Amino acid sequence: MKGHSAPIKSVEFNADGRMLVSAADDKLVKIWSVEEMKFIQSFTGHQNWVKSAQFSSDSRMVASGSDDRTVRLWDVSHGGK
Amino acid sequence: MKGHSAPIKSVEFNADGRMLVSAADDKLVKIWSVEEMKFIQSFTGHQNWVKSAQFSSDSRMVASGSDDRTVRLWDVSHGGK
Amino acid sequence: MKGHSAPIKSVEFNADGRMLVSAADDKLVKIWSVEEMKFIQSFTGHQNWVKSAQFSSDSRMVASGSDDRTVRLWDVSHGGK
Amino acid sequence: MKGHSAPIKSVEFNADGRMLVSAADDKLVKIWSVEEMKFIQSFTGHQNWVKSAQFSSDSRMVASGSDDRTVRLWDVSHGGK
């Protein structure tokens, strides 16, 4: 699966293994569907490399930490695009 | 959510997804409330970059490891400030 | 256990602790049997250092992220070779 | 808690939160008691920086990955010294 324009620093499954979250040096956090093997959603906002991203245990949120010195929370529940 | 004055190396949820712990190059470990989306608590003591921080499964403690060569345990139960 | 030809960046157990997945700078993701303490399977395809690899909760898949800018999914169910 | 002679790269709790495992640039993997807040056990063998270490879900083993290109399994069950 393609999707980032820079090295990827972290990849993690959500609890039921149906989604992946990736964090990369292109400042993006991305969500992937495992079953369909395709890109679902991109979270833009970080101003620098993203080093770490993780789903909450209920898979409704993603938290990320970046070289831009911010911790961000993203709402996954809207899914799709 | 702002909160660190240097790149963030690690972000992790606690077991029920209500708190986050972040570790950063500003030598701090910070706790965040997910529901209120705000900063709760800062643990100071590390003398160098903090590379890793994690909640215990009961969310009462946080462990962190740093470039200062120490492993530290922090008591989360006092909450607040 | 030997097995990579370059520094290893990540090692993680699967849920029942019977397998390990390792990610390394030799562009490979490898699966190991904990009980037999031996190498099981190698996933080739990444074009650059692999920074992160993780089992899904049912241990049927492994996800990896690399400096080659791709997220990859690997099918563990075939086991063996 | 002191214990490593070089920067620490990873710290993780075991499943019940009673032990910690740390991986560091001093080539060592160390086990810590959370309750007693003291050092329990050191695993020596890696020939270079240890980047990652993790308990198995039953806490009987620790796996580690290093810049020495090896994945190693350590038996925690003997505890103590």
mmCIF file of C-alpha atoms in Angstrom:
data_model
loop_
_atom_site.group_PDB
_atom_site.id
_atom_site.type_symbol
_atom_site.label_atom_id
_atom_site.label_comp_id
_atom_site.label_asym_id
_atom_site.label_seq_id
_atom_site.Cartn_x
_atom_site.Cartn_y
_atom_site.Cartn_z
ATOM 1 C CA MET A 1 0.000 0.000 0.000
ATOM 2 C CA LYS A 2 1.453 3.337 -1.014
ATOM 3 C CA GLY A 3 0.435 6.531 0.652
ATOM 4 C CA HIS A 4 3.163 8.552 2.302
ATOM 5 C CA SER A 5 5.654 10.828 0.598
ATOM 6 C CA ALA A 6 8.364 10.379 3.228
ATOM 7 C CA PRO A 7 9.779 7.675 5.548
ATOM 8 C CA ILE A 8 7.228 6.003 7.821
ATOM 9 C CA LYS A 9 8.076 5.984 11.524
ATOM 10 C CA SER A 10 5.282 3.998 13.087
ATOM 11 C CA VAL A 11 2.550 1.536 12.059
ATOM 12 C CA GLU A 12 -0.042 0.149 14.475
ATOM 13 C CA PHE A 13 -3.202 -1.941 14.223
ATOM 14 C CA ASN A 14 -6.385 -0.973 16.031
ATOM 15 C CA ALA A 15 -7.821 -3.443 18.564
ATOM 16 C CA ASP A 16 -9.813 -5.625 16.144
ATOM 17 C CA GLY A 17 -7.136 -5.557 13.455
ATOM 18 C CA ARG A 18 -9.380 -4.006 10.821
ATOM 19 C CA MET A 19 -7.537 -0.688 10.626
ATOM 20 C CA LEU A 20 -3.963 0.533 10.633
ATOM 21 C CA VAL A 21 -2.605 3.924 11.576
ATOM 22 C CA SER A 22 0.704 5.132 10.152
ATOM 23 C CA ALA A 23 2.820 8.140 11.119
ATOM 24 C CA ALA A 24 5.398 9.584 8.752
ATOM 25 C CA ASP A 25 7.892 12.304 7.995
ATOM 26 C CA ASP A 26 5.447 13.880 5.516
ATOM 27 C CA LYS A 27 3.653 15.354 8.597
ATOM 28 C CA LEU A 28 0.647 13.109 8.026
ATOM 29 C CA VAL A 29 -1.188 10.502 10.061
ATOM 30 C CA LYS A 30 -3.037 8.020 7.846
ATOM 31 C CA ILE A 31 -5.710 5.382 8.446
ATOM 32 C CA TRP A 32 -5.855 2.210 6.342
ATOM 33 C CA SER A 33 -8.467 -0.493 5.886
ATOM 34 C CA VAL A 34 -6.884 -3.915 6.382
ATOM 35 C CA GLU A 35 -9.691 -5.880 4.751
ATOM 36 C CA GLU A 36 -9.874 -3.774 1.635
ATOM 37 C CA MET A 37 -6.135 -3.091 1.716
ATOM 38 C CA LYS A 38 -6.668 0.527 0.888
ATOM 39 C CA PHE A 39 -6.195 4.030 2.188
ATOM 40 C CA ILE A 40 -9.162 5.451 4.143
ATOM 41 C CA GLN A 41 -8.313 8.760 5.740
ATOM 42 C CA SER A 42 -5.533 11.309 6.181
ATOM 43 C CA PHE A 43 -5.147 13.639 9.166
ATOM 44 C CA THR A 44 -3.375 16.868 8.303
ATOM 45 C CA GLY A 45 -2.238 19.473 10.782
ATOM 46 C CA HIS A 46 1.157 18.523 12.141
ATOM 47 C CA GLN A 47 3.847 20.983 11.115
ATOM 48 C CA ASN A 48 6.746 18.559 11.256
ATOM 49 C CA TRP A 49 7.668 14.842 11.310
ATOM 50 C CA VAL A 50 5.190 12.594 13.099
ATOM 51 C CA LYS A 51 7.020 10.070 15.270
ATOM 52 C CA SER A 52 4.240 8.166 16.965
ATOM 53 C CA ALA A 53 0.531 7.436 16.386
ATOM 54 C CA GLN A 54 -1.837 5.047 18.167
ATOM 55 C CA PHE A 55 -5.524 4.097 18.210
ATOM 56 C CA SER A 56 -7.494 4.336 21.439
ATOM 57 C CA SER A 57 -8.768 0.951 22.625
ATOM 58 C CA ASP A 58 -12.268 1.652 21.232
ATOM 59 C CA SER A 59 -10.744 2.716 17.873
ATOM 60 C CA ARG A 60 -12.685 5.967 17.864
ATOM 61 C CA MET A 61 -9.647 8.202 18.265
ATOM 62 C CA VAL A 62 -6.044 8.397 17.197
ATOM 63 C CA ALA A 63 -3.382 10.249 19.167
ATOM 64 C CA SER A 64 -0.153 11.435 17.567
ATOM 65 C CA GLY A 65 3.041 13.131 18.672
ATOM 66 C CA SER A 66 5.307 15.136 16.417
ATOM 67 C CA ASP A 67 8.558 17.020 16.114
ATOM 68 C CA ASP A 68 6.296 20.091 15.911
ATOM 69 C CA ARG A 69 6.010 19.752 19.736
ATOM 70 C CA THR A 70 2.267 19.066 19.740
ATOM 71 C CA VAL A 71 0.168 16.109 20.808
ATOM 72 C CA ARG A 72 -2.921 15.817 18.621
ATOM 73 C CA LEU A 73 -6.152 13.866 18.862
ATOM 74 C CA TRP A 74 -8.037 12.826 15.730
ATOM 75 C CA ASP A 75 -11.624 11.627 15.437
ATOM 76 C CA VAL A 76 -11.751 8.381 13.467
ATOM 77 C CA SER A 77 -15.515 7.865 13.775
ATOM 78 C CA HIS A 78 -16.385 9.750 10.599
ATOM 79 C CA GLY A 79 -14.493 7.095 8.621
ATOM 80 C CA GLY A 80 -14.458 7.164 4.829
ATOM 81 C CA LYS A 81 -12.839 9.985 2.923
ATOM 82 C CA MET B 1 -3.085 20.267 22.188
ATOM 83 C CA LYS B 2 0.124 22.169 22.856
ATOM 84 C CA GLY B 3 2.317 21.355 25.775
ATOM 85 C CA HIS B 4 5.904 20.415 25.005
ATOM 86 C CA SER B 5 8.753 22.752 24.152
ATOM 87 C CA ALA B 6 10.666 20.199 22.077
ATOM 88 C CA PRO B 7 10.008 17.303 19.670
ATOM 89 C CA ILE B 8 7.713 14.582 21.014
ATOM 90 C CA LYS B 9 9.062 11.047 20.811
ATOM 91 C CA SER B 10 6.229 8.910 22.078
ATOM 92 C CA VAL B 11 2.460 9.158 22.662
ATOM 93 C CA GLU B 12 0.391 6.366 24.219
ATOM 94 C CA PHE B 13 -3.167 5.941 25.468
ATOM 95 C CA ASN B 14 -3.941 4.348 28.812
ATOM 96 C CA ALA B 15 -6.093 1.199 28.806
ATOM 97 C CA ASP B 16 -9.514 2.881 28.777
ATOM 98 C CA GLY B 17 -8.487 5.586 26.344
ATOM 99 C CA ARG B 18 -9.264 8.452 28.703
ATOM 100 C CA MET B 19 -5.674 9.586 29.183
ATOM 101 C CA LEU B 20 -2.575 10.025 27.068
ATOM 102 C CA VAL B 21 1.049 10.070 28.108
ATOM 103 C CA SER B 22 3.637 11.880 26.004
ATOM 104 C CA ALA B 23 7.440 11.816 26.215
ATOM 105 C CA ALA B 24 9.550 14.565 24.709
ATOM 106 C CA ASP B 25 12.950 16.106 24.218
ATOM 107 C CA ASP B 26 12.100 18.819 26.757
ATOM 108 C CA LYS B 27 12.855 16.187 29.476
ATOM 109 C CA LEU B 28 9.187 16.031 30.470
ATOM 110 C CA VAL B 29 6.565 13.312 30.665
ATOM 111 C CA LYS B 30 3.032 14.730 30.382
ATOM 112 C CA ILE B 31 -0.444 13.374 31.023
ATOM 113 C CA TRP B 32 -3.433 14.547 28.992
ATOM 114 C CA SER B 33 -7.185 14.158 29.406
ATOM 115 C CA VAL B 34 -8.701 12.844 26.193
ATOM 116 C CA GLU B 35 -12.291 13.802 27.055
ATOM 117 C CA GLU B 36 -11.504 17.363 28.027
ATOM 118 C CA MET B 37 -8.703 17.579 25.476
ATOM 119 C CA LYS B 38 -6.479 19.322 27.933
ATOM 120 C CA PHE B 39 -3.206 19.018 29.799
ATOM 121 C CA ILE B 40 -3.462 17.395 33.252
ATOM 122 C CA GLN B 41 -0.054 16.761 34.725
ATOM 123 C CA SER B 42 3.665 17.100 34.079
ATOM 124 C CA PHE B 43 6.362 14.868 35.554
ATOM 125 C CA THR B 44 9.703 16.600 35.945
ATOM 126 C CA GLY B 45 12.956 14.947 36.891
ATOM 127 C CA HIS B 46 14.587 13.508 33.804
ATOM 128 C CA GLN B 47 17.857 15.252 32.979
ATOM 129 C CA ASN B 48 17.780 14.574 29.245
ATOM 130 C CA TRP B 49 15.524 13.570 26.336
ATOM 131 C CA VAL B 50 12.718 11.154 27.228
ATOM 132 C CA LYS B 51 12.409 8.463 24.571
ATOM 133 C CA SER B 52 9.654 6.238 25.880
ATOM 134 C CA ALA B 53 6.724 6.471 28.323
ATOM 135 C CA GLN B 54 3.881 4.049 29.027
ATOM 136 C CA PHE B 55 0.936 3.611 31.412
ATOM 137 C CA SER B 56 0.674 0.500 33.534
ATOM 138 C CA SER B 57 -2.398 -1.589 32.705
ATOM 139 C CA ASP B 58 -4.295 -0.185 35.719
ATOM 140 C CA SER B 59 -3.343 3.388 34.698
ATOM 141 C CA ARG B 60 -2.035 4.196 38.165
ATOM 142 C CA MET B 61 1.590 4.509 37.117
ATOM 143 C CA VAL B 62 3.671 5.716 34.226
ATOM 144 C CA ALA B 63 7.151 4.395 33.456
ATOM 145 C CA SER B 64 9.629 6.363 31.371
ATOM 146 C CA GLY B 65 13.123 5.860 29.985
ATOM 147 C CA SER B 66 15.501 8.631 29.053
ATOM 148 C CA ASP B 67 18.822 9.523 27.538
ATOM 149 C CA ASP B 68 19.757 10.465 31.127
ATOM 150 C CA ARG B 69 20.206 6.678 31.666
ATOM 151 C CA THR B 70 17.435 6.363 34.240
ATOM 152 C CA VAL B 71 14.151 4.480 34.314
ATOM 153 C CA ARG B 72 11.556 6.411 36.310
ATOM 154 C CA LEU B 73 8.168 5.548 37.768
ATOM 155 C CA TRP B 74 5.514 8.220 38.220
ATOM 156 C CA ASP B 75 2.359 8.039 40.327
ATOM 157 C CA VAL B 76 -0.663 9.090 38.284
ATOM 158 C CA SER B 77 -3.247 8.528 41.000
ATOM 159 C CA HIS B 78 -3.037 12.037 42.420
ATOM 160 C CA GLY B 79 -4.372 13.342 39.096
ATOM 161 C CA GLY B 80 -5.052 17.040 38.693
ATOM 162 C CA LYS B 81 -2.288 19.617 38.772
ATOM 163 C CA MET C 1 18.723 -16.152 17.363
ATOM 164 C CA LYS C 2 20.534 -14.762 14.336
ATOM 165 C CA GLY C 3 18.727 -13.702 11.238
ATOM 166 C CA HIS C 4 19.139 -10.109 10.125
ATOM 167 C CA SER C 5 22.088 -8.618 8.283
ATOM 168 C CA ALA C 6 21.616 -5.119 9.693
ATOM 169 C CA PRO C 7 20.524 -3.376 12.925
ATOM 170 C CA ILE C 8 17.124 -4.412 14.248
ATOM 171 C CA LYS C 9 14.677 -1.601 14.962
ATOM 172 C CA SER C 10 11.660 -3.325 16.427
ATOM 173 C CA VAL C 11 10.743 -6.661 18.027
ATOM 174 C CA GLU C 12 7.203 -7.582 19.083
ATOM 175 C CA PHE C 13 5.420 -10.686 20.321
ATOM 176 C CA ASN C 14 2.096 -11.794 18.876
ATOM 177 C CA ALA C 15 -0.879 -12.047 21.259
ATOM 178 C CA ASP C 16 -0.239 -15.557 22.586
ATOM 179 C CA GLY C 17 3.513 -15.087 22.784
ATOM 180 C CA ARG C 18 4.328 -17.964 20.433
ATOM 181 C CA MET C 19 5.713 -15.799 17.630
ATOM 182 C CA LEU C 20 7.908 -12.739 17.298
ATOM 183 C CA VAL C 21 8.117 -10.254 14.461
ATOM 184 C CA SER C 22 11.290 -8.253 13.878
ATOM 185 C CA ALA C 23 11.906 -5.271 11.595
ATOM 186 C CA ALA C 24 15.399 -4.315 10.487
ATOM 187 C CA ASP C 25 17.613 -2.150 8.347
ATOM 188 C CA ASP C 26 18.169 -5.051 5.941
ATOM 189 C CA LYS C 27 14.685 -4.215 4.505
ATOM 190 C CA LEU C 28 13.248 -7.442 5.899
ATOM 191 C CA VAL C 29 10.414 -8.332 8.257
ATOM 192 C CA LYS C 30 10.968 -11.696 9.924
ATOM 193 C CA ILE C 31 8.788 -14.083 11.925
ATOM 194 C CA TRP C 32 10.261 -16.267 14.653
ATOM 195 C CA SER C 33 8.928 -19.248 16.610
ATOM 196 C CA VAL C 34 9.358 -18.640 20.323
ATOM 197 C CA GLU C 35 8.903 -22.279 21.351
ATOM 198 C CA GLU C 36 11.358 -23.695 18.873
ATOM 199 C CA MET C 37 13.560 -20.619 19.091
ATOM 200 C CA LYS C 38 14.032 -20.560 15.373
ATOM 201 C CA PHE C 39 13.418 -18.500 12.278
ATOM 202 C CA ILE C 40 10.121 -19.229 10.481
ATOM 203 C CA GLN C 41 9.488 -16.773 7.703
ATOM 204 C CA SER C 42 10.905 -13.707 5.970
ATOM 205 C CA PHE C 43 8.854 -11.046 4.197
ATOM 206 C CA THR C 44 10.724 -9.347 1.370
ATOM 207 C CA GLY C 45 9.551 -6.329 -0.558
ATOM 208 C CA HIS C 46 10.468 -3.194 1.338
ATOM 209 C CA GLN C 47 13.005 -1.096 -0.552
ATOM 210 C CA ASN C 48 14.550 0.560 2.494
ATOM 211 C CA TRP C 49 14.942 0.295 6.275
ATOM 212 C CA VAL C 50 11.924 -1.118 8.117
ATOM 213 C CA LYS C 51 11.199 0.902 11.253
ATOM 214 C CA SER C 52 8.103 -0.729 12.670
ATOM 215 C CA ALA C 53 6.301 -4.094 12.454
ATOM 216 C CA GLN C 54 3.366 -5.483 14.421
ATOM 217 C CA PHE C 55 1.061 -8.513 14.501
ATOM 218 C CA SER C 56 -2.694 -8.050 14.221
ATOM 219 C CA SER C 57 -4.542 -9.226 17.341
ATOM 220 C CA ASP C 58 -5.500 -12.528 15.652
ATOM 221 C CA SER C 59 -1.868 -13.062 14.550
ATOM 222 C CA ARG C 60 -2.903 -13.676 10.960
ATOM 223 C CA MET C 61 -1.306 -10.538 9.573
ATOM 224 C CA VAL C 62 1.721 -8.365 10.090
ATOM 225 C CA ALA C 63 1.837 -4.684 9.193
ATOM 226 C CA SER C 64 5.103 -2.860 8.589
ATOM 227 C CA GLY C 65 6.212 0.677 7.832
ATOM 228 C CA SER C 66 9.452 1.607 6.127
ATOM 229 C CA ASP C 67 11.715 4.413 5.031
ATOM 230 C CA ASP C 68 10.627 3.387 1.503
ATOM 231 C CA ARG C 69 7.400 5.323 2.279
ATOM 232 C CA THR C 70 5.118 2.293 2.083
ATOM 233 C CA VAL C 71 2.887 0.543 4.583
ATOM 234 C CA ARG C 72 2.763 -3.184 3.863
ATOM 235 C CA LEU C 73 0.531 -6.022 5.017
ATOM 236 C CA TRP C 74 1.847 -9.580 5.156
ATOM 237 C CA ASP C 75 -0.129 -12.802 5.447
ATOM 238 C CA VAL C 76 1.249 -14.925 8.282
ATOM 239 C CA SER C 77 -1.272 -17.751 7.944
ATOM 240 C CA HIS C 78 0.798 -19.773 5.487
ATOM 241 C CA GLY C 79 3.390 -20.226 8.206
ATOM 242 C CA GLY C 80 6.465 -22.358 7.594
ATOM 243 C CA LYS C 81 9.089 -21.435 5.021
ATOM 244 C CA MET D 1 15.656 4.130 39.532
ATOM 245 C CA LYS D 2 19.214 4.085 38.220
ATOM 246 C CA GLY D 3 20.601 1.145 36.360
ATOM 247 C CA HIS D 4 21.864 1.756 32.845
ATOM 248 C CA SER D 5 25.173 3.304 31.846
ATOM 249 C CA ALA D 6 23.899 4.707 28.544
ATOM 250 C CA PRO D 7 20.738 6.236 27.036
ATOM 251 C CA ILE D 8 17.579 4.142 27.421
ATOM 252 C CA LYS D 9 15.659 3.457 24.235
ATOM 253 C CA SER D 10 12.602 1.583 25.412
ATOM 254 C CA VAL D 11 10.642 0.948 28.618
ATOM 255 C CA GLU D 12 7.627 -1.366 28.817
ATOM 256 C CA PHE D 13 5.441 -2.805 31.563
ATOM 257 C CA ASN D 14 4.536 -6.481 31.654
ATOM 258 C CA ALA D 15 0.834 -7.395 31.513
ATOM 259 C CA ASP D 16 0.039 -7.058 35.224
ATOM 260 C CA GLY D 17 2.179 -3.948 35.694
ATOM 261 C CA ARG D 18 4.422 -5.498 38.324
ATOM 262 C CA MET D 19 7.569 -5.533 36.202
ATOM 263 C CA LEU D 20 9.282 -3.260 33.725
ATOM 264 C CA VAL D 21 11.754 -4.116 31.001
ATOM 265 C CA SER D 22 14.216 -1.516 29.732
ATOM 266 C CA ALA D 23 16.522 -1.606 26.691
ATOM 267 C CA ALA D 24 19.535 0.651 26.434
ATOM 268 C CA ASP D 25 22.657 1.643 24.581
ATOM 269 C CA ASP D 26 24.801 -0.121 27.202
ATOM 270 C CA LYS D 27 23.872 -3.399 25.397
ATOM 271 C CA LEU D 28 21.781 -4.539 28.358
ATOM 272 C CA VAL D 29 18.151 -5.529 28.867
ATOM 273 C CA LYS D 30 17.036 -5.006 32.460
ATOM 274 C CA ILE D 31 14.039 -6.111 34.508
ATOM 275 C CA TRP D 32 12.658 -3.958 37.308
ATOM 276 C CA SER D 33 10.191 -4.584 40.124
ATOM 277 C CA VAL D 34 7.526 -1.896 40.147
ATOM 278 C CA GLU D 35 6.289 -2.597 43.672
ATOM 279 C CA GLU D 36 9.693 -2.570 45.282
ATOM 280 C CA MET D 37 10.961 0.055 42.848
ATOM 281 C CA LYS D 38 14.216 -1.776 42.415
ATOM 282 C CA PHE D 39 16.369 -3.547 39.875
ATOM 283 C CA ILE D 40 15.780 -7.303 39.573
ATOM 284 C CA GLN D 41 17.695 -8.796 36.704
ATOM 285 C CA SER D 42 20.061 -7.943 33.857
ATOM 286 C CA PHE D 43 20.333 -9.840 30.575
ATOM 287 C CA THR D 44 23.776 -9.634 29.005
ATOM 288 C CA GLY D 45 24.710 -10.873 25.563
ATOM 289 C CA HIS D 46 23.885 -8.207 23.006
ATOM 290 C CA GLN D 47 27.010 -6.847 21.333
ATOM 291 C CA ASN D 48 25.582 -3.425 20.493
ATOM 292 C CA TRP D 49 22.791 -0.963 21.320
ATOM 293 C CA VAL D 50 19.445 -2.549 22.240
ATOM 294 C CA LYS D 51 16.583 -0.719 20.556
ATOM 295 C CA SER D 52 13.525 -2.664 21.591
ATOM 296 C CA ALA D 53 12.484 -5.063 24.379
ATOM 297 C CA GLN D 54 9.089 -6.491 25.289
ATOM 298 C CA PHE D 55 7.520 -8.996 27.682
ATOM 299 C CA SER D 56 5.488 -11.900 26.323
ATOM 300 C CA SER D 57 1.837 -11.762 27.436
ATOM 301 C CA ASP D 58 2.462 -14.365 30.164
ATOM 302 C CA SER D 59 5.522 -12.406 31.381
ATOM 303 C CA ARG D 60 7.732 -15.485 31.288
ATOM 304 C CA MET D 61 9.918 -14.247 28.442
ATOM 305 C CA VAL D 62 11.426 -11.066 27.122
ATOM 306 C CA ALA D 63 12.367 -10.545 23.475
ATOM 307 C CA SER D 64 14.880 -7.925 22.402
ATOM 308 C CA GLY D 65 16.285 -6.588 19.144
ATOM 309 C CA SER D 66 19.640 -4.882 18.771
ATOM 310 C CA ASP D 67 21.986 -3.070 16.452
ATOM 311 C CA ASP D 68 24.093 -6.247 16.731
ATOM 312 C CA ARG D 69 21.587 -7.740 14.207
ATOM 313 C CA THR D 70 20.277 -10.403 16.577
ATOM 314 C CA VAL D 71 16.868 -11.086 18.072
ATOM 315 C CA ARG D 72 17.225 -12.588 21.543
ATOM 316 C CA LEU D 73 14.842 -14.356 23.908
ATOM 317 C CA TRP D 74 15.384 -14.189 27.656
ATOM 318 C CA ASP D 75 13.821 -16.387 30.324
ATOM 319 C CA VAL D 76 12.318 -14.233 33.082
ATOM 320 C CA SER D 77 10.964 -17.112 35.159
ATOM 321 C CA HIS D 78 14.085 -17.525 37.258
ATOM 322 C CA GLY D 79 13.480 -14.063 38.643
ATOM 323 C CA GLY D 80 15.746 -12.656 41.349
ATOM 324 C CA LYS D 81 19.434 -11.951 40.750
#
